Short mmCIF file of C-alpha atoms and ligand atoms in Angstrom, two decimals:
data_model
loop_
_atom_site.label_atom_id
_atom_site.label_comp_id
_atom_site.label_asym_id
_atom_site.label_seq_id
_atom_site.Cartn_x
_atom_site.Cartn_y
_atom_site.Cartn_z
CA MET A 97 45.06 50.55 3.28
CA GLY A 98 41.52 51.08 4.41
CA GLU A 99 38.61 52.53 2.54
CA THR A 100 38.11 56.08 1.42
CA LEU A 101 34.88 57.70 2.54
CA ILE A 102 33.21 60.17 0.20
CA LEU A 103 30.23 62.41 0.90
CA GLY A 104 28.24 63.20 -2.26
CA LEU A 105 25.63 65.93 -2.82
CA GLU A 106 23.06 66.03 -5.62
CA SER A 107 20.67 68.89 -6.41
CA SER A 108 20.58 69.29 -10.19
CA CYS A 109 16.89 68.61 -10.67
CA ASP A 110 14.03 67.83 -8.29
CA GLU A 111 15.78 65.57 -5.80
CA THR A 112 17.80 66.89 -2.89
CA ALA A 113 20.16 64.06 -2.07
CA ALA A 114 23.26 63.22 -0.08
CA ALA A 115 25.07 59.95 0.49
CA VAL A 116 28.19 58.47 1.97
CA VAL A 117 29.98 55.84 -0.07
CA ALA A 118 33.09 53.85 0.80
CA ARG A 119 35.59 52.70 -1.81
CA SER A 120 38.20 50.06 -1.08
CA ALA A 121 41.67 50.16 -2.60
CA ASP A 122 40.74 47.37 -5.01
CA GLY A 123 37.94 49.52 -6.44
CA ARG A 124 34.92 48.04 -4.76
CA GLY A 125 32.21 50.29 -3.44
CA ARG A 126 29.80 50.21 -0.53
CA ILE A 127 26.88 52.54 0.15
CA LEU A 128 26.84 53.62 3.79
CA SER A 129 23.88 55.96 3.44
CA ASN A 130 21.74 57.34 0.64
CA VAL A 131 19.22 60.02 1.56
CA VAL A 132 16.93 61.28 -1.21
CA LEU A 133 14.28 63.90 -0.63
CA SER A 134 12.01 64.21 -3.63
CA GLN A 135 10.24 67.46 -4.50
CA ILE A 136 7.72 65.67 -6.69
CA GLU A 137 4.79 67.02 -4.65
CA GLU A 138 5.97 70.61 -5.02
CA HIS A 139 6.07 70.30 -8.81
CA ALA A 140 3.18 67.89 -9.47
CA ALA A 141 0.61 70.65 -9.93
CA PHE A 142 2.70 72.09 -12.76
CA GLY A 143 3.26 68.77 -14.56
CA GLY A 144 7.00 69.36 -14.59
CA VAL A 145 9.88 70.75 -12.59
CA VAL A 146 9.71 74.51 -11.93
CA PRO A 147 13.33 75.73 -11.64
CA GLU A 148 12.70 78.53 -9.13
CA ILE A 149 10.64 76.29 -6.85
CA ALA A 150 13.31 73.59 -7.10
CA ALA A 151 16.16 75.91 -6.17
CA ARG A 152 14.31 77.27 -3.14
CA ALA A 153 13.36 73.79 -1.99
CA HIS A 154 16.99 72.64 -2.23
CA VAL A 155 18.06 75.59 -0.06
CA ASP A 156 15.45 74.66 2.54
CA VAL A 157 16.44 71.04 2.96
CA MET A 158 20.05 70.51 1.83
CA ASP A 159 21.62 71.00 5.30
CA GLY A 160 19.27 68.48 6.87
CA VAL A 161 19.76 65.96 4.07
CA VAL A 162 23.55 66.14 4.48
CA ARG A 163 23.25 65.75 8.25
CA ALA A 164 20.95 62.73 7.78
CA ALA A 165 23.38 61.12 5.33
CA LEU A 166 26.26 61.45 7.81
CA GLU A 167 24.10 60.16 10.68
CA ASP A 168 22.76 57.19 8.68
CA ALA A 169 26.32 56.27 7.73
CA GLY A 170 27.45 56.62 11.34
CA VAL A 171 30.33 58.89 10.43
CA THR A 172 31.32 62.46 11.21
CA LEU A 173 32.42 65.04 8.68
CA ALA A 174 35.93 64.74 10.11
CA GLU A 175 36.07 61.10 9.02
CA ILE A 176 35.15 61.89 5.41
CA ASP A 177 38.06 61.91 2.94
CA ALA A 178 36.52 64.19 0.29
CA ILE A 179 33.32 65.99 -0.56
CA ALA A 180 31.77 65.54 -4.00
CA ALA A 181 28.89 67.50 -5.47
CA THR A 182 27.09 67.69 -8.78
CA ALA A 183 28.47 70.74 -10.61
CA GLY A 184 26.24 70.24 -13.66
CA PRO A 185 24.54 69.74 -16.00
CA GLY A 186 21.14 70.69 -14.65
CA LEU A 187 18.97 73.50 -13.40
CA ILE A 188 21.57 76.05 -12.43
CA GLY A 189 19.81 77.36 -9.30
CA GLY A 190 19.66 73.87 -7.87
CA VAL A 191 23.18 72.91 -8.91
CA LEU A 192 24.50 76.03 -7.15
CA VAL A 193 22.84 75.03 -3.88
CA GLY A 194 24.57 71.65 -3.74
CA LEU A 195 27.89 72.89 -5.05
CA MET A 196 28.04 75.88 -2.69
CA THR A 197 27.10 73.66 0.25
CA ALA A 198 29.90 71.26 -0.71
CA LYS A 199 32.36 74.14 -1.03
CA ALA A 200 31.43 75.47 2.40
CA LEU A 201 31.78 72.00 3.97
CA ALA A 202 35.09 71.40 2.21
CA LEU A 203 36.48 74.75 3.31
CA GLY A 204 35.15 74.46 6.87
CA ALA A 205 36.32 70.90 7.42
CA GLY A 206 39.54 71.21 5.41
CA LYS A 207 38.56 68.48 2.95
CA PRO A 208 39.21 68.16 -0.78
CA LEU A 209 36.36 69.06 -3.12
CA ILE A 210 35.41 67.05 -6.20
CA ALA A 211 33.08 68.56 -8.81
CA VAL A 212 31.06 65.81 -10.44
CA ASN A 213 29.28 65.68 -13.77
CA HIS A 214 25.79 64.39 -12.97
CA LEU A 215 25.78 62.29 -16.15
CA GLU A 216 29.04 60.67 -15.12
CA GLY A 217 27.28 59.79 -11.88
CA HIS A 218 24.66 57.87 -13.86
CA ALA A 219 27.38 56.40 -16.09
CA LEU A 220 29.55 55.00 -13.30
CA THR A 221 26.83 53.70 -10.95
CA ALA A 222 27.08 50.20 -12.46
CA ARG A 223 30.69 50.03 -11.27
CA LEU A 224 29.46 50.61 -7.72
CA THR A 225 26.60 48.10 -7.89
CA ASP A 226 28.03 45.44 -10.22
CA SER A 227 31.79 46.13 -10.40
CA VAL A 228 31.49 46.50 -14.19
CA ALA A 229 34.90 46.81 -15.89
CA PHE A 230 35.78 49.28 -18.70
CA PRO A 231 35.01 49.44 -21.59
CA TYR A 232 31.24 49.19 -21.70
CA LEU A 233 28.40 50.63 -23.69
CA LEU A 234 26.07 52.97 -21.83
CA LEU A 235 22.45 53.69 -22.66
CA LEU A 236 21.63 56.86 -20.76
CA VAL A 237 17.90 57.48 -20.80
CA SER A 238 16.50 60.11 -18.46
CA GLY A 239 14.23 63.13 -18.46
CA GLY A 240 16.82 65.21 -20.28
CA HIS A 241 18.99 62.72 -22.16
CA SER A 242 18.82 59.80 -24.55
CA GLN A 243 22.33 58.83 -25.49
CA ILE A 244 24.40 55.80 -26.29
CA LEU A 245 28.00 56.25 -25.15
CA ARG A 246 31.10 54.19 -25.14
CA VAL A 247 32.71 54.33 -21.68
CA ASP A 248 36.45 53.65 -21.71
CA GLY A 249 37.36 54.99 -18.29
CA VAL A 250 36.58 57.68 -15.72
CA GLY A 251 36.19 60.86 -17.74
CA GLN A 252 36.52 58.96 -21.03
CA TYR A 253 33.31 58.95 -23.03
CA ARG A 254 32.55 58.79 -26.72
CA ARG A 255 29.02 59.51 -27.84
CA ILE A 256 27.79 57.00 -30.38
CA GLY A 257 24.19 58.09 -30.63
CA THR A 258 21.83 60.71 -29.26
CA THR A 259 18.32 62.05 -29.70
CA ILE A 260 17.66 64.52 -32.45
CA ASP A 261 14.67 65.94 -30.57
CA ASP A 262 13.04 64.85 -27.29
CA ALA A 263 14.61 62.70 -24.58
CA LEU A 264 12.96 59.36 -23.85
CA GLY A 265 11.92 60.26 -20.31
CA GLU A 266 10.51 63.50 -21.68
CA ALA A 267 8.44 61.47 -24.19
CA PHE A 268 7.07 59.39 -21.32
CA ASP A 269 6.32 62.52 -19.31
CA LYS A 270 4.60 64.28 -22.23
CA THR A 271 2.54 61.20 -23.05
CA ALA A 272 1.45 60.99 -19.43
CA LYS A 273 0.53 64.67 -19.35
CA LEU A 274 -1.47 64.37 -22.55
CA LEU A 275 -3.38 61.39 -21.15
CA GLN A 276 -3.85 63.20 -17.83
CA LEU A 277 -1.82 60.71 -15.87
CA GLY A 278 0.34 61.81 -12.95
CA TYR A 279 3.85 63.22 -12.84
CA PRO A 280 6.50 61.93 -13.30
CA GLY A 281 4.98 60.21 -16.27
CA GLY A 282 7.24 57.20 -16.81
CA PRO A 283 6.00 55.05 -13.93
CA GLU A 284 2.36 56.05 -14.65
CA VAL A 285 2.60 55.14 -18.33
CA GLU A 286 4.26 51.83 -17.42
CA ARG A 287 1.51 51.07 -14.89
CA MET A 288 -1.26 51.81 -17.39
CA ALA A 289 0.54 49.95 -20.21
CA ALA A 290 0.42 46.78 -18.15
CA LEU A 291 -3.40 46.96 -18.31
CA GLY A 292 -3.59 47.72 -22.02
CA ASN A 293 -3.64 46.02 -25.40
CA ALA A 294 -0.67 47.25 -27.44
CA GLU A 295 -2.25 46.17 -30.74
CA ARG A 296 -5.19 48.59 -30.62
CA PHE A 297 -3.27 51.63 -31.80
CA THR A 298 -0.60 51.65 -34.47
CA LEU A 299 2.23 54.07 -33.69
CA PRO A 300 5.38 54.90 -35.67
CA ARG A 301 8.87 53.62 -34.80
CA PRO A 302 11.06 56.68 -35.57
CA LEU A 303 14.51 55.98 -37.06
CA LEU A 304 14.05 52.20 -36.85
CA GLY A 305 16.67 50.46 -38.99
CA ARG A 306 18.85 53.56 -39.53
CA LYS A 307 22.60 53.01 -39.60
CA GLU A 308 23.49 55.60 -36.94
CA PRO A 309 22.14 54.66 -33.51
CA ASN A 310 20.31 57.95 -32.91
CA PHE A 311 16.86 58.48 -31.44
CA SER A 312 13.85 60.60 -32.27
CA PHE A 313 10.72 60.72 -30.13
CA SER A 314 8.86 63.87 -31.10
CA GLY A 315 7.03 62.23 -34.02
CA LEU A 316 5.90 59.44 -31.73
CA LYS A 317 4.61 62.01 -29.26
CA THR A 318 2.65 63.71 -32.04
CA ALA A 319 1.22 60.35 -33.16
CA VAL A 320 0.06 59.67 -29.59
CA ARG A 321 -1.64 63.07 -29.52
CA LEU A 322 -3.43 62.43 -32.82
CA GLU A 323 -4.66 59.01 -31.66
CA ALA A 324 -5.79 60.47 -28.35
CA THR A 325 -7.68 63.25 -30.11
CA ALA A 326 -9.34 60.80 -32.48
CA ALA A 327 -10.37 58.51 -29.61
CA ALA A 328 -11.69 61.30 -27.35
CA PRO A 329 -13.38 61.07 -24.92
CA MET A 330 -11.09 58.30 -23.77
CA SER A 331 -12.06 55.59 -21.35
CA GLN A 332 -9.53 54.20 -18.89
CA GLN A 333 -9.15 51.22 -21.22
CA ASP A 334 -8.41 53.51 -24.17
CA VAL A 335 -5.73 55.24 -22.11
CA ALA A 336 -4.26 51.88 -21.10
CA ASP A 337 -4.24 50.67 -24.71
CA LEU A 338 -2.52 53.83 -25.94
CA CYS A 339 0.07 53.62 -23.15
CA ALA A 340 0.73 49.99 -24.11
CA ALA A 341 1.14 50.93 -27.79
CA PHE A 342 3.47 53.79 -26.87
CA GLN A 343 5.61 51.62 -24.62
CA VAL A 344 5.95 48.85 -27.22
CA ALA A 345 6.89 51.39 -29.91
CA VAL A 346 9.53 52.88 -27.63
CA ALA A 347 10.87 49.46 -26.63
CA ASP A 348 11.12 48.46 -30.32
CA VAL A 349 13.08 51.61 -31.10
CA VAL A 350 15.41 51.32 -28.11
CA ALA A 351 16.11 47.63 -28.80
CA ASP A 352 16.84 48.39 -32.47
CA ARG A 353 19.11 51.38 -31.75
CA VAL A 354 21.07 49.53 -29.08
CA GLY A 355 21.45 46.55 -31.43
CA VAL A 356 22.94 48.87 -34.06
CA ALA A 357 25.42 50.30 -31.54
CA LEU A 358 26.38 46.91 -30.14
CA GLY A 359 27.65 45.49 -33.44
CA PRO A 360 30.70 47.74 -33.93
CA PHE A 361 31.33 48.05 -30.19
CA SER A 362 31.45 44.29 -29.85
CA ALA A 363 33.77 43.97 -32.85
CA GLU A 364 36.12 46.67 -31.52
CA THR A 365 36.30 45.23 -28.01
CA GLY A 366 36.54 41.53 -28.77
CA GLY A 367 32.98 40.38 -28.11
CA SER A 368 30.93 39.69 -24.96
CA PRO A 369 29.82 43.33 -24.70
CA THR A 370 28.36 44.82 -21.54
CA LEU A 371 25.49 47.29 -21.84
CA VAL A 372 24.76 49.43 -18.81
CA VAL A 373 21.42 51.21 -18.68
CA ALA A 374 21.27 54.36 -16.58
CA GLY A 375 18.89 57.24 -15.91
CA GLY A 376 15.29 57.17 -14.73
CA VAL A 377 13.88 55.30 -17.75
CA ALA A 378 16.12 52.33 -16.85
CA ALA A 379 13.44 51.52 -14.28
CA ASN A 380 11.04 50.53 -17.09
CA LYS A 381 10.60 46.77 -17.05
CA ALA A 382 9.29 46.43 -20.60
CA ILE A 383 12.31 48.22 -22.04
CA ARG A 384 14.59 46.23 -19.79
CA ALA A 385 13.12 42.90 -20.98
CA ARG A 386 13.64 43.85 -24.61
CA LEU A 387 17.24 44.87 -23.95
CA GLU A 388 17.86 41.62 -22.14
CA ALA A 389 16.94 39.79 -25.37
CA VAL A 390 19.17 42.05 -27.48
CA LEU A 391 22.16 41.42 -25.23
CA THR A 392 21.55 37.69 -25.21
CA ALA A 393 21.51 37.75 -29.02
CA HIS A 394 24.90 39.53 -28.96
CA GLY A 395 26.37 37.14 -26.39
CA GLY A 396 26.66 40.03 -23.95
CA ARG A 397 25.50 41.13 -20.56
CA LEU A 398 22.88 43.69 -19.52
CA VAL A 399 23.49 45.59 -16.30
CA VAL A 400 20.74 47.73 -14.82
CA PRO A 401 21.40 49.13 -11.36
CA PRO A 402 18.53 48.89 -8.86
CA GLY A 403 15.73 51.41 -9.49
CA LYS A 404 16.57 53.81 -6.69
CA LEU A 405 20.12 54.07 -8.00
CA CYS A 406 18.90 54.67 -11.58
CA THR A 407 16.94 57.76 -10.67
CA ASP A 408 18.79 60.76 -9.24
CA ASN A 409 20.51 60.11 -5.93
CA GLY A 410 23.56 61.10 -3.89
CA ALA A 411 25.29 57.70 -3.96
CA MET A 412 26.02 58.02 -7.67
CA ILE A 413 27.70 61.38 -7.04
CA ALA A 414 29.63 60.13 -4.01
CA TRP A 415 30.77 57.08 -5.99
CA THR A 416 31.91 59.17 -8.94
CA GLY A 417 33.72 61.38 -6.44
CA ALA A 418 35.37 58.25 -5.03
CA GLU A 419 36.48 57.07 -8.47
CA ARG A 420 37.89 60.48 -9.30
CA PHE A 421 39.50 60.85 -5.87
CA ALA A 422 41.29 57.52 -6.35
CA LEU A 423 42.71 58.79 -9.64
CA GLY A 424 43.97 61.98 -8.02
CA PHE A 425 41.36 64.42 -9.33
CA ARG A 426 40.71 67.43 -7.06
CA ASP A 427 38.84 70.66 -7.76
CA GLY A 428 39.47 74.15 -6.48
CA LEU A 429 36.91 76.14 -4.50
CA ASP A 430 36.54 78.34 -7.57
CA VAL A 431 35.12 75.51 -9.69
CA ALA A 432 32.05 76.73 -11.60
CA ALA A 433 28.56 75.27 -11.81
CA ARG A 434 27.72 74.35 -15.40
CA PRO A 435 24.16 74.26 -16.73
CA ARG A 436 25.44 72.29 -19.72
CA TRP A 437 28.20 69.76 -19.51
CA PRO A 438 28.21 66.96 -22.07
CA LEU A 439 30.07 63.75 -21.25
CA ASP A 440 31.63 63.74 -24.70
CA SER A 441 32.71 67.35 -25.19
CA ALA A 442 33.76 66.65 -28.78
CA ALA A 443 30.26 65.54 -29.84
CA GLU A 444 28.12 68.23 -31.42
CA PRO A 445 24.42 68.57 -30.63
CA LEU A 446 22.54 67.04 -33.56
CA ILE A 447 20.55 69.20 -35.94
CA GLY A 448 16.97 69.41 -34.75
CA LYS A 449 17.96 69.04 -31.12
CA GLY A 450 17.03 72.58 -30.29
CA ARG A 451 17.63 72.28 -26.60
CA LEU A 452 19.43 69.76 -24.51
CA GLY A 453 16.93 70.07 -21.68
CA ALA A 454 17.70 71.17 -18.18
CA LYS A 455 17.10 67.80 -16.64
CA ALA A 456 19.72 65.12 -16.78
O1 KG4 B 281 17.37 60.29 -14.18
P1 KG4 B 281 16.07 60.82 -13.69
O2 KG4 B 281 15.61 60.42 -12.33
O3 KG4 B 281 16.02 62.37 -13.66
C1 KG4 B 281 16.52 63.15 -14.63
O4 KG4 B 281 15.92 63.20 -15.72
O5 KG4 B 281 17.56 63.74 -14.32
O6 KG4 B 281 14.97 60.43 -14.79
C2 KG4 B 281 13.64 60.86 -14.68
C3 KG4 B 281 12.89 60.42 -15.91
C4 KG4 B 281 11.49 60.98 -16.00
O7 KG4 B 281 11.27 61.46 -17.31
C5 KG4 B 281 10.60 59.78 -15.69
O8 KG4 B 281 9.33 59.86 -16.30
C6 KG4 B 281 11.42 58.65 -16.24
O9 KG4 B 281 12.75 58.98 -15.92
N1 KG4 B 281 11.04 57.37 -15.63
C7 KG4 B 281 10.50 56.33 -16.32
C8 KG4 B 281 10.19 55.33 -15.37
N2 KG4 B 281 10.57 55.78 -14.14
C9 KG4 B 281 11.09 57.03 -14.32
N3 KG4 B 281 10.23 56.19 -17.63
C10 KG4 B 281 9.67 55.02 -18.03
N4 KG4 B 281 9.33 54.02 -17.18
C11 KG4 B 281 9.57 54.11 -15.85
N5 KG4 B 281 9.24 53.14 -15.02
ZN1 ZN B 282 19.65 62.19 -13.66
#
C-alpha cells in the first residue's frame, strides 16, 4: 500500500499554518510542505498575543496558507486522504478559524476530518522527525505549558509533572519584556545570555531537589525584577548578565526536574530512556545542552526536533492527524473547538496554577 496524505491546519495561537505530510504503512513520515505565517509583527507592539487581532489575522490568511501548502506539496485536495486541524487548546477565536476551514474543506471535498489536540501535535513530532518508539518521556515547554508527560501511545499520556504557576516560555517572555527586549522573548533572552556573565547575579532555583518533578517560575521572575530594579539604569552588559543568570537558573531547574522524572520512568521501562523535548523553548541551546548531559548520565537518548518543528507549525498537526488516521480515528463535522484540552485528562491542575494560559 502507498502512503496516506494528510493536510493539517494550525491556528491556535499566533501562527497561521498548513502542511501536507505523508505517512507510509510502516509508520514513517515525510513532510511534503510546511507553510507557517507568523503574526509576530501584528502583536509585537503589545508584547504578547492579542486574541482578537490573532483571530482576525487567521481569517485573513488561512485560505492562502492552505492553498500554498497544497501547491508546495504538489498535490490537489482530491489527492488528500484526510484533513486534520487543531481543535484546541488555544485561543478560541483562532482555533475556530482553522477548525471551521478544515470542516468546510472536508465537507466540500468529501474527506474525513480529524480533530487534533495541539499539545499532541508537539508530543508526536519526534515520531515524524526521528521515528521515536513508545514509550518515551516528554518535556513540553512552550508559552503556555511546562509539563513532563509519559507518552505510551497515540492518545495515551500520563502527566508526571507540571508548573504550579508560570510556564517556562512565559517566564522567558516576561523576563524579556521586563528588560525591554523584543517579543517573543525566548530567542532574545538566549541571544543576550550568550553575551553575559551568569555569575554576576544570584537567582533562586525554585523547587530544585523536590521529589515531585514539578516546576515553578514565578518566584524566579520576581527575583529577576528585583535585581533589575536594584541595578537600574541597566547597561546592555547588565541586561546580558541578568539574562545569562536567568538562563542558567532555568537550565539548572529543568535539568534537575527531568532527572527526577527519568529515574522512575527508566526503572519502569527497562532502562535506556528517551526524552523528547517539544514546544518553543526546546529551541534553547543552553537548556538543550544541559538535558543532553542528564540523558547521558541516565544512559538514555535526547531527541529534540529541528527548531521550526518545535515551534507551532502545520506539519505537527498533519502528522498527528496521520497517526490518528492510521489507527482509525475520525471526527464528525460537529466536533467542538476546545479552549482547554489537557493531554492527561485525569491530571488535576495544581494548586497555585490559577490559569493554564491560552497559548500552548
Ligand atoms: O510552542 P510555541 O511556539 O508556542 C506556544 O506557546 O504555543 O512556544 C513559544 C514560546 C515562547 O514563550 C517563546 O519565548 C519560547 O517558546 N521560545 C524560547 C526560545 N524560542 C522560543 N524560549 C527560550 N529560548 C528560545 N530560544
Ligand atoms: Zn505550541
